[in-house]
Coordinates of N, CA and C and ligand atoms in Angstrom, one line a residue:
M11 N 106.6 129.1 90.6 CA 105.4 128.3 90.2 C 105.5 126.9 90.7
N12 N 104.4 126.2 90.8 CA 104.4 124.8 91.2 C 103.7 124.0 90.2
Y13 N 104.3 122.8 90.0 CA 103.7 121.9 89.1 C 103.6 120.5 89.8
K14 N 102.4 120.0 89.9 CA 102.2 118.7 90.6 C 101.7 117.6 89.7
F15 N 102.1 116.4 90.0 CA 101.5 115.3 89.3 C 101.6 114.1 90.2
T16 N 100.8 113.1 89.8 CA 100.8 111.9 90.6 C 101.0 110.7 89.7
L17 N 101.8 109.8 90.2 CA 102.1 108.5 89.4 C 101.6 107.4 90.2
T18 N 100.7 106.6 89.7 CA 100.1 105.5 90.5 C 100.2 104.2 89.7
Y19 N 100.7 103.2 90.3 CA 100.7 101.9 89.6 C 100.8 100.8 90.7
E20 N 100.6 99.5 90.2 CA 100.7 98.4 91.1 C 102.0 97.8 91.1
L21 N 102.5 97.4 92.3 CA 103.8 96.7 92.4 C 103.4 95.3 92.7
D22 N 104.0 94.3 92.0 CA 103.7 92.9 92.2 C 104.5 92.4 93.4
A23 N 104.2 92.9 94.6 CA 104.9 92.5 95.8 C 103.9 92.8 97.0
P24 N 103.9 91.9 98.0 CA 103.1 92.2 99.2 C 103.7 93.4 99.8
I25 N 102.8 94.2 100.5 CA 103.2 95.5 101.1 C 104.4 95.3 102.0
A26 N 104.4 94.3 102.8 CA 105.5 94.1 103.8 C 106.9 94.0 103.1
I27 N 106.9 93.5 101.9 CA 108.1 93.3 101.1 C 108.4 94.6 100.4
A28 N 107.4 95.3 99.9 CA 107.7 96.6 99.2 C 108.3 97.6 100.2
V29 N 107.7 97.7 101.4 CA 108.2 98.6 102.4 C 109.6 98.2 102.9
A30 N 109.9 96.9 103.0 CA 111.2 96.4 103.4 C 112.2 96.8 102.4
A31 N 111.9 96.7 101.1 CA 112.8 97.1 100.0 C 113.1 98.5 100.1
Y32 N 112.1 99.4 100.4 CA 112.4 100.8 100.5 C 113.3 101.1 101.7
L33 N 113.1 100.5 102.8 CA 113.8 100.8 104.0 C 115.2 100.2 104.1
D34 N 115.4 99.2 103.2 CA 116.7 98.5 103.1 C 117.6 99.4 102.2
S35 N 118.1 100.5 102.9 CA 118.9 101.4 102.1 C 120.2 100.9 101.6
E36 N 120.7 99.8 102.2 CA 122.0 99.3 101.8 C 122.0 98.8 100.3
H37 N 120.8 98.4 99.8 CA 120.8 97.9 98.4 C 120.9 99.0 97.4
Y38 N 120.6 100.2 97.8 CA 120.4 101.3 96.8 C 121.6 101.4 95.8
I39 N 122.8 101.6 96.4 CA 123.9 101.9 95.5 C 124.5 100.7 94.8
F40 N 124.0 99.5 95.2 CA 124.4 98.3 94.5 C 123.4 98.0 93.3
L41 N 122.2 97.8 93.8 CA 121.2 97.4 92.8 C 120.9 98.5 91.8
H42 N 120.9 99.8 92.3 CA 120.4 100.9 91.5 C 121.6 101.8 91.1
S43 N 122.8 101.1 90.9 CA 124.0 101.9 90.6 C 123.9 102.7 89.3
A44 N 123.1 102.3 88.4 CA 122.9 103.1 87.2 C 122.2 104.4 87.4
Y45 N 121.5 104.5 88.5 CA 120.7 105.7 88.8 C 121.3 106.5 90.0
T46 N 121.8 105.8 90.9 CA 122.3 106.4 92.1 C 123.6 105.7 92.6
D47 N 124.7 106.4 92.7 CA 125.9 105.7 93.1 C 126.5 106.2 94.4
K48 N 125.7 107.0 95.1 CA 126.2 107.5 96.4 C 124.9 107.7 97.3
Y49 N 125.0 107.2 98.5 CA 123.9 107.4 99.5 C 124.5 107.4 100.9
E50 N 124.3 108.5 101.5 CA 125.0 108.7 102.8 C 124.1 109.4 103.7
V51 N 123.9 108.9 104.9 CA 123.0 109.5 105.9 C 123.9 110.5 106.7
L52 N 123.6 111.8 106.6 CA 124.4 112.8 107.2 C 123.9 113.1 108.7
H53 N 122.6 112.9 108.9 CA 122.1 113.3 110.2 C 120.9 112.6 110.6
H54 N 120.8 112.2 111.8 CA 119.6 111.5 112.3 C 119.4 111.8 113.8
E55 N 118.3 112.4 114.1 CA 118.1 112.7 115.5 C 117.6 111.4 116.1
H56 N 118.1 111.1 117.3 CA 117.6 109.8 118.0 C 116.1 109.8 118.1
H57 N 115.5 108.6 117.8 CA 114.1 108.4 117.9 C 113.3 109.2 116.9
S58 N 113.9 109.9 116.0 CA 113.1 110.6 115.0 C 113.0 109.7 113.8
R59 N 112.0 110.1 112.9 CA 111.8 109.3 111.7 C 112.2 110.2 110.5
V60 N 113.2 111.1 110.8 CA 113.6 112.0 109.8 C 115.1 111.9 109.7
I61 N 115.6 111.8 108.5 CA 117.1 111.8 108.3 C 117.5 112.7 107.2
T62 N 118.7 113.2 107.3 CA 119.3 114.1 106.2 C 120.2 113.2 105.4
V63 N 120.0 113.2 104.1 CA 120.7 112.2 103.2 C 121.4 113.0 102.1
R64 N 122.6 112.6 101.8 CA 123.3 113.1 100.6 C 123.3 111.9 99.6
Q65 N 122.8 112.2 98.4 CA 122.7 111.2 97.4 C 122.9 111.8 96.0
T66 N 123.5 110.9 95.2 CA 123.6 111.4 93.8 C 122.5 110.7 92.9
W67 N 122.0 111.4 92.0 CA 121.0 110.8 91.0 C 121.4 111.1 89.6
K68 N 121.1 110.2 88.7 CA 121.2 110.5 87.3 C 119.8 110.7 86.7
L69 N 119.5 111.9 86.4 CA 118.2 112.2 85.9 C 118.3 112.9 84.6
L70 N 117.6 112.4 83.6 CA 117.7 113.0 82.2 C 119.1 113.1 81.7
G71 N 119.9 112.1 82.0 CA 121.3 112.0 81.6 C 122.3 112.9 82.3
I72 N 121.8 113.6 83.4 CA 122.7 114.4 84.2 C 122.9 113.8 85.5
S73 N 124.1 113.8 86.0 CA 124.4 113.3 87.3 C 124.4 114.5 88.3
M74 N 123.6 114.4 89.4 CA 123.6 115.5 90.3 C 123.6 115.0 91.8
G75 N 124.3 115.8 92.6 CA 124.3 115.5 94.0 C 123.3 116.3 94.7
Q76 N 122.7 115.8 95.7 CA 121.7 116.5 96.4 C 121.7 116.1 97.9
V77 N 121.4 117.1 98.7 CA 121.1 116.8 100.2 C 119.6 117.0 100.4
Y78 N 119.0 116.1 101.1 CA 117.5 116.3 101.2 C 117.1 115.7 102.6
T79 N 115.9 116.0 102.9 CA 115.3 115.4 104.1 C 114.4 114.3 103.7
C80 N 114.5 113.2 104.4 CA 113.8 112.0 104.1 C 113.0 111.6 105.4
E81 N 111.7 111.5 105.3 CA 110.9 111.2 106.4 C 110.0 110.0 106.2
Y82 N 110.0 109.1 107.2 CA 109.2 107.9 107.2 C 108.0 108.1 108.0
V83 N 106.8 107.9 107.5 CA 105.6 108.0 108.2 C 105.0 106.6 108.2
P84 N 105.2 105.8 109.3 CA 104.8 104.4 109.3 C 103.3 104.3 109.1
P85 N 102.8 103.2 108.6 CA 103.6 102.1 108.2 C 104.2 102.2 106.8
A86 N 103.7 103.0 105.9 CA 104.1 102.8 104.5 C 104.1 104.1 103.7
Q87 N 104.6 105.2 104.3 CA 104.6 106.5 103.6 C 106.0 107.1 103.7
F88 N 106.5 107.6 102.6 CA 107.9 108.1 102.6 C 107.9 109.5 101.9
K89 N 108.4 110.5 102.6 CA 108.5 111.8 102.0 C 109.9 112.3 101.9
N90 N 110.1 112.9 100.8 CA 111.4 113.6 100.5 C 111.2 115.1 100.2
Y91 N 111.9 115.9 100.9 CA 111.7 117.4 100.7 C 113.0 118.1 101.1
N92 N 113.0 119.4 101.0 CA 114.2 120.3 101.3 C 115.4 119.9 100.5
V93 N 115.1 119.6 99.2 CA 116.2 119.2 98.3 C 117.1 120.3 98.0
K94 N 118.4 120.2 98.3 CA 119.4 121.2 98.0 C 120.5 120.6 97.2
P95 N 121.1 121.4 96.3 CA 122.2 120.9 95.5 C 123.4 120.6 96.4
S96 N 124.2 119.6 96.1 CA 125.4 119.3 96.9 C 126.5 118.7 96.0
P97 N 127.6 119.2 95.9 CA 128.0 120.4 96.6 C 127.4 121.6 95.9
W98 N 127.2 122.7 96.7 CA 126.3 123.8 96.2 C 127.0 124.6 95.0
Y99 N 128.3 124.4 94.9 CA 129.0 125.2 93.8 C 129.0 124.6 92.5
I100 N 128.6 123.3 92.4 CA 128.4 122.7 91.1 C 127.1 123.0 90.5
P101 N 127.0 123.6 89.3 CA 125.7 123.9 88.8 C 124.8 122.7 88.7
S102 N 123.6 122.8 89.2 CA 122.7 121.7 89.3 C 121.3 122.1 89.0
I103 N 120.5 121.2 88.5 CA 119.1 121.5 88.3 C 118.4 122.0 89.6
H104 N 119.0 121.5 90.7 CA 118.4 121.9 92.0 C 118.6 123.3 92.4
H105 N 119.5 124.0 91.7 CA 119.6 125.5 91.9 C 118.3 126.2 91.3
L106 N 117.7 125.5 90.4 CA 116.6 126.1 89.6 C 115.2 125.6 90.1
I107 N 115.2 124.3 90.3 CA 113.9 123.7 90.7 C 114.1 122.9 92.0
S108 N 112.9 122.7 92.7 CA 112.9 122.0 93.9 C 111.8 120.9 93.8
V109 N 112.2 119.7 94.0 CA 111.3 118.6 93.8 C 111.0 118.0 95.2
S110 N 109.8 117.9 95.6 CA 109.4 117.2 96.8 C 108.5 116.0 96.4
T111 N 108.7 114.9 97.1 CA 107.9 113.7 96.7 C 107.3 113.1 98.0
D112 N 106.1 112.5 97.8 CA 105.4 111.9 98.9 C 104.9 110.6 98.3
L113 N 105.5 109.5 98.8 CA 105.2 108.1 98.3 C 104.4 107.4 99.3
K114 N 103.2 106.9 98.8 CA 102.4 106.0 99.7 C 102.2 104.7 99.1
Y115 N 102.4 103.7 100.0 CA 102.1 102.3 99.6 C 100.8 101.9 100.3
L116 N 99.9 101.3 99.5 CA 98.7 100.7 100.1 C 98.5 99.3 99.7
P117 N 98.0 98.4 100.6 CA 97.8 97.1 100.2 C 96.7 97.0 99.1
H118 N 96.8 96.2 98.1 CA 95.8 96.1 97.1 C 94.5 95.5 97.7
P119 N 93.3 96.0 97.4 CA 92.2 95.5 98.2 C 91.8 94.0 97.9
E120 N 92.2 93.5 96.7 CA 91.9 92.1 96.4 C 93.0 91.2 96.2
K121 N 94.2 91.7 96.0 CA 95.4 90.8 95.7 C 96.5 91.1 96.7
D122 N 97.4 90.2 96.7 CA 98.5 90.3 97.6 C 99.6 91.2 97.0
T123 N 99.3 92.4 96.6 CA 100.2 93.3 95.9 C 100.1 94.6 96.5
T124 N 100.8 95.6 96.0 CA 100.9 96.9 96.6 C 100.5 98.0 95.5
I125 N 99.7 98.9 96.0 CA 99.5 100.1 95.1 C 100.5 101.2 95.5
S126 N 101.2 101.7 94.5 CA 102.2 102.7 94.8 C 101.7 104.0 94.3
I127 N 101.6 105.0 95.1 CA 101.1 106.3 94.7 C 102.2 107.4 95.0
L128 N 102.7 107.9 94.0 CA 103.8 108.9 94.2 C 103.2 110.3 93.8
D129 N 103.2 111.2 94.8 CA 102.8 112.6 94.5 C 104.1 113.4 94.4
V130 N 104.2 114.1 93.3 CA 105.4 114.9 93.0 C 105.0 116.4 92.9
D131 N 105.8 117.2 93.6 CA 105.5 118.7 93.6 C 106.8 119.4 93.2
I132 N 106.8 120.0 92.0 CA 108.0 120.6 91.5 C 107.8 122.2 91.6
K133 N 108.7 122.8 92.3 CA 108.7 124.3 92.4 C 109.7 124.7 91.3
L134 N 109.3 125.6 90.4 CA 110.2 126.0 89.3 C 109.9 127.4 88.9
P135 N 110.9 128.1 88.3 CA 110.7 129.5 87.9 C 109.8 129.5 86.6
F136 N 109.1 130.6 86.4 CA 108.1 130.6 85.3 C 108.8 130.3 83.9
W137 N 110.0 130.6 83.7 CA 110.6 130.4 82.4 C 111.0 128.9 82.2
L138 N 110.9 128.1 83.2 CA 111.1 126.7 83.0 C 109.8 125.9 83.0
Y139 N 108.7 126.7 83.2 CA 107.4 126.0 83.3 C 107.1 125.3 82.0
P140 N 107.5 125.8 80.8 CA 107.2 125.0 79.6 C 107.9 123.7 79.5
L141 N 108.9 123.5 80.4 CA 109.6 122.2 80.4 C 109.0 121.2 81.4
R142 N 107.9 121.5 82.0 CA 107.4 120.7 83.1 C 107.1 119.3 82.7
H143 N 106.5 119.1 81.5 CA 106.2 117.7 81.1 C 107.4 116.9 80.8
W144 N 108.4 117.6 80.4 CA 109.7 116.9 80.1 C 110.3 116.5 81.5
L145 N 110.3 117.3 82.5 CA 110.7 117.0 83.8 C 109.9 115.8 84.4
Q146 N 108.6 115.9 84.2 CA 107.7 114.9 84.7 C 108.1 113.5 84.1
K147 N 108.3 113.5 82.8 CA 108.7 112.2 82.1 C 110.0 111.7 82.7
G148 N 111.0 112.6 82.9 CA 112.3 112.2 83.4 C 112.1 111.5 84.8
I149 N 111.3 112.2 85.6 CA 111.1 111.7 87.0 C 110.4 110.3 87.0
E150 N 109.3 110.3 86.1 CA 108.6 109.0 86.0 C 109.4 107.9 85.5
K151 N 110.3 108.2 84.5 CA 111.1 107.1 84.0 C 112.1 106.6 85.0
L152 N 112.7 107.5 85.8 CA 113.6 107.1 86.8 C 112.9 106.2 87.8
K153 N 111.7 106.6 88.3 CA 111.0 105.9 89.3 C 110.6 104.5 88.8
I154 N 110.1 104.4 87.6 CA 109.6 103.2 87.0 C 110.8 102.2 86.8
E155 N 111.9 102.7 86.3 CA 113.1 101.8 86.1 C 113.7 101.3 87.4
K156 N 113.7 102.2 88.4 CA 114.2 101.8 89.7 C 113.3 100.7 90.3
D157 N 112.0 100.9 90.2 CA 111.0 100.0 90.7 C 111.2 98.6 90.0
E158 N 111.5 98.7 88.7 CA 111.6 97.4 87.9 C 112.8 96.6 88.5
E159 N 113.9 97.3 88.8 CA 115.1 96.7 89.5 C 114.7 96.1 90.8
D160 N 113.9 96.8 91.6 CA 113.4 96.3 92.9 C 112.6 95.0 92.7
I161 N 111.7 95.1 91.7 CA 110.8 93.9 91.5 C 111.6 92.7 91.1
E162 N 112.7 92.9 90.3 CA 113.6 91.8 89.9 C 114.2 91.2 91.2
M163 N 114.7 92.1 92.1 CA 115.3 91.7 93.3 C 114.2 90.9 94.2
I164 N 113.0 91.4 94.2 CA 112.0 90.8 95.0 C 111.6 89.4 94.5
Y165 N 111.6 89.3 93.1 CA 111.3 88.0 92.5 C 112.4 87.0 92.9
R166 N 113.7 87.5 92.8 CA 114.8 86.6 93.1 C 114.7 86.1 94.6
R167 N 114.3 87.0 95.5 CA 114.2 86.5 96.9 C 112.9 85.7 97.1
E168 N 111.9 85.9 96.3 CA 110.7 85.2 96.4 C 110.9 83.7 96.0
K169 N 111.8 83.5 95.0 CA 112.1 82.1 94.6 C 112.9 81.4 95.8
L170 N 113.7 82.1 96.5 CA 114.5 81.5 97.6 C 113.6 81.3 98.8
F171 N 112.9 82.3 99.2 CA 112.2 82.3 100.5 C 110.7 82.1 100.5
G172 N 110.1 82.3 99.3 CA 108.6 82.2 99.2 C 108.1 83.6 99.2
R173 N 106.9 83.8 98.6 CA 106.3 85.1 98.4 C 105.9 85.6 99.8
G174 N 106.2 86.9 100.1 CA 105.8 87.5 101.3 C 106.7 87.2 102.5
N175 N 107.6 86.3 102.3 CA 108.5 85.9 103.5 C 109.5 87.0 103.7
N176 N 109.3 87.7 104.8 CA 110.2 88.8 105.1 C 111.2 88.5 106.3
S177 N 111.3 87.2 106.6 CA 112.1 86.9 107.8 C 113.6 87.3 107.7
V178 N 114.1 87.3 106.4 CA 115.5 87.8 106.3 C 115.6 89.2 106.7
Y179 N 114.6 90.0 106.3 CA 114.6 91.5 106.7 C 114.5 91.6 108.2
L180 N 113.8 90.7 108.9 CA 113.6 90.8 110.3 C 114.8 90.3 111.1
A181 N 115.7 89.6 110.5 CA 116.9 89.0 111.2 C 117.8 90.1 111.8
D182 N 118.4 89.8 112.9 CA 119.2 90.7 113.6 C 120.3 91.4 112.8
H183 N 120.9 90.6 111.9 CA 122.1 91.1 111.2 C 121.7 92.0 110.0
Q184 N 120.4 92.0 109.7 CA 120.0 92.8 108.5 C 119.7 94.3 109.0
F185 N 120.5 95.2 108.4 CA 120.3 96.6 108.6 C 119.1 97.1 107.8
M186 N 118.3 98.0 108.5 CA 117.2 98.6 107.8 C 116.9 99.9 108.5
L187 N 116.5 100.9 107.7 CA 116.1 102.2 108.3 C 114.9 102.0 109.1
Y188 N 114.8 102.6 110.3 CA 113.6 102.5 111.2 C 113.1 101.1 111.4
K189 N 114.1 100.3 111.7 CA 113.7 98.8 111.8 C 112.7 98.6 112.9
D190 N 112.8 99.3 114.0 CA 111.8 99.1 115.1 C 110.4 99.3 114.6
D191 N 110.2 100.3 113.8 CA 108.8 100.6 113.3 C 108.5 99.4 112.3
Y192 N 109.4 99.0 111.5 CA 109.1 98.0 110.5 C 108.7 96.7 111.3
V193 N 109.4 96.3 112.3 CA 109.1 95.1 113.0 C 107.7 95.2 113.7
K194 N 107.4 96.4 114.2 CA 106.1 96.7 114.8 C 105.0 96.4 113.9
Y195 N 105.1 96.9 112.6 CA 104.0 96.9 111.7 C 104.0 95.6 110.8
Y196 N 105.2 95.1 110.6 CA 105.2 94.0 109.6 C 105.9 92.7 110.2
G197 N 106.2 92.7 111.5 CA 106.9 91.6 112.1 C 106.2 90.3 112.1
N198 N 104.8 90.4 112.0 CA 104.1 89.1 111.9 C 103.4 88.9 110.6
S199 N 103.9 89.4 109.6 CA 103.2 89.4 108.3 C 103.2 88.0 107.7
K200 N 104.1 87.1 108.1 CA 104.1 85.8 107.5 C 104.1 84.8 108.7
Ligands
FE2_22 FE1 115.3 99.6 95.5

């Protein structure tokens, strides 16, 4: 059975900064260590926008490892799918359910902020269907709390560099996933 829901809210950050924070994968395990303490790119085809990632997440009080496919659709869409438990022999919620997400960022029509739209698709056996709202709450909580940490980081950088200033992300020494695409779409944003 499938259960789908959408979580939409406004992020108080210009879209160029929100996208940079997402693609700046180096900050994940530092800033979000309470939620994710391991992030490893296992596979990347040259010139593709798809990577295979092994990551641990703490969801609903349970720590679990997963391998998944992560796809960037420029300029501001991020899909996660093919989630599999890792290592496979440790019992995990991913043996029972499969969660795919599709995150889109849109520039706010009136303000210099970002609308975040997260579509979640949970595939689960019928006997877990009664728990779907509980799963939804867990996923929403994780997403909101992680975004709050990002917004704190964004405010700290805003104080130093000014709102919307992404020049630090564009600098040569700064690693970022799909940096060529980022520079193409957001290289002149300030
Ligand atoms: Fe983040």
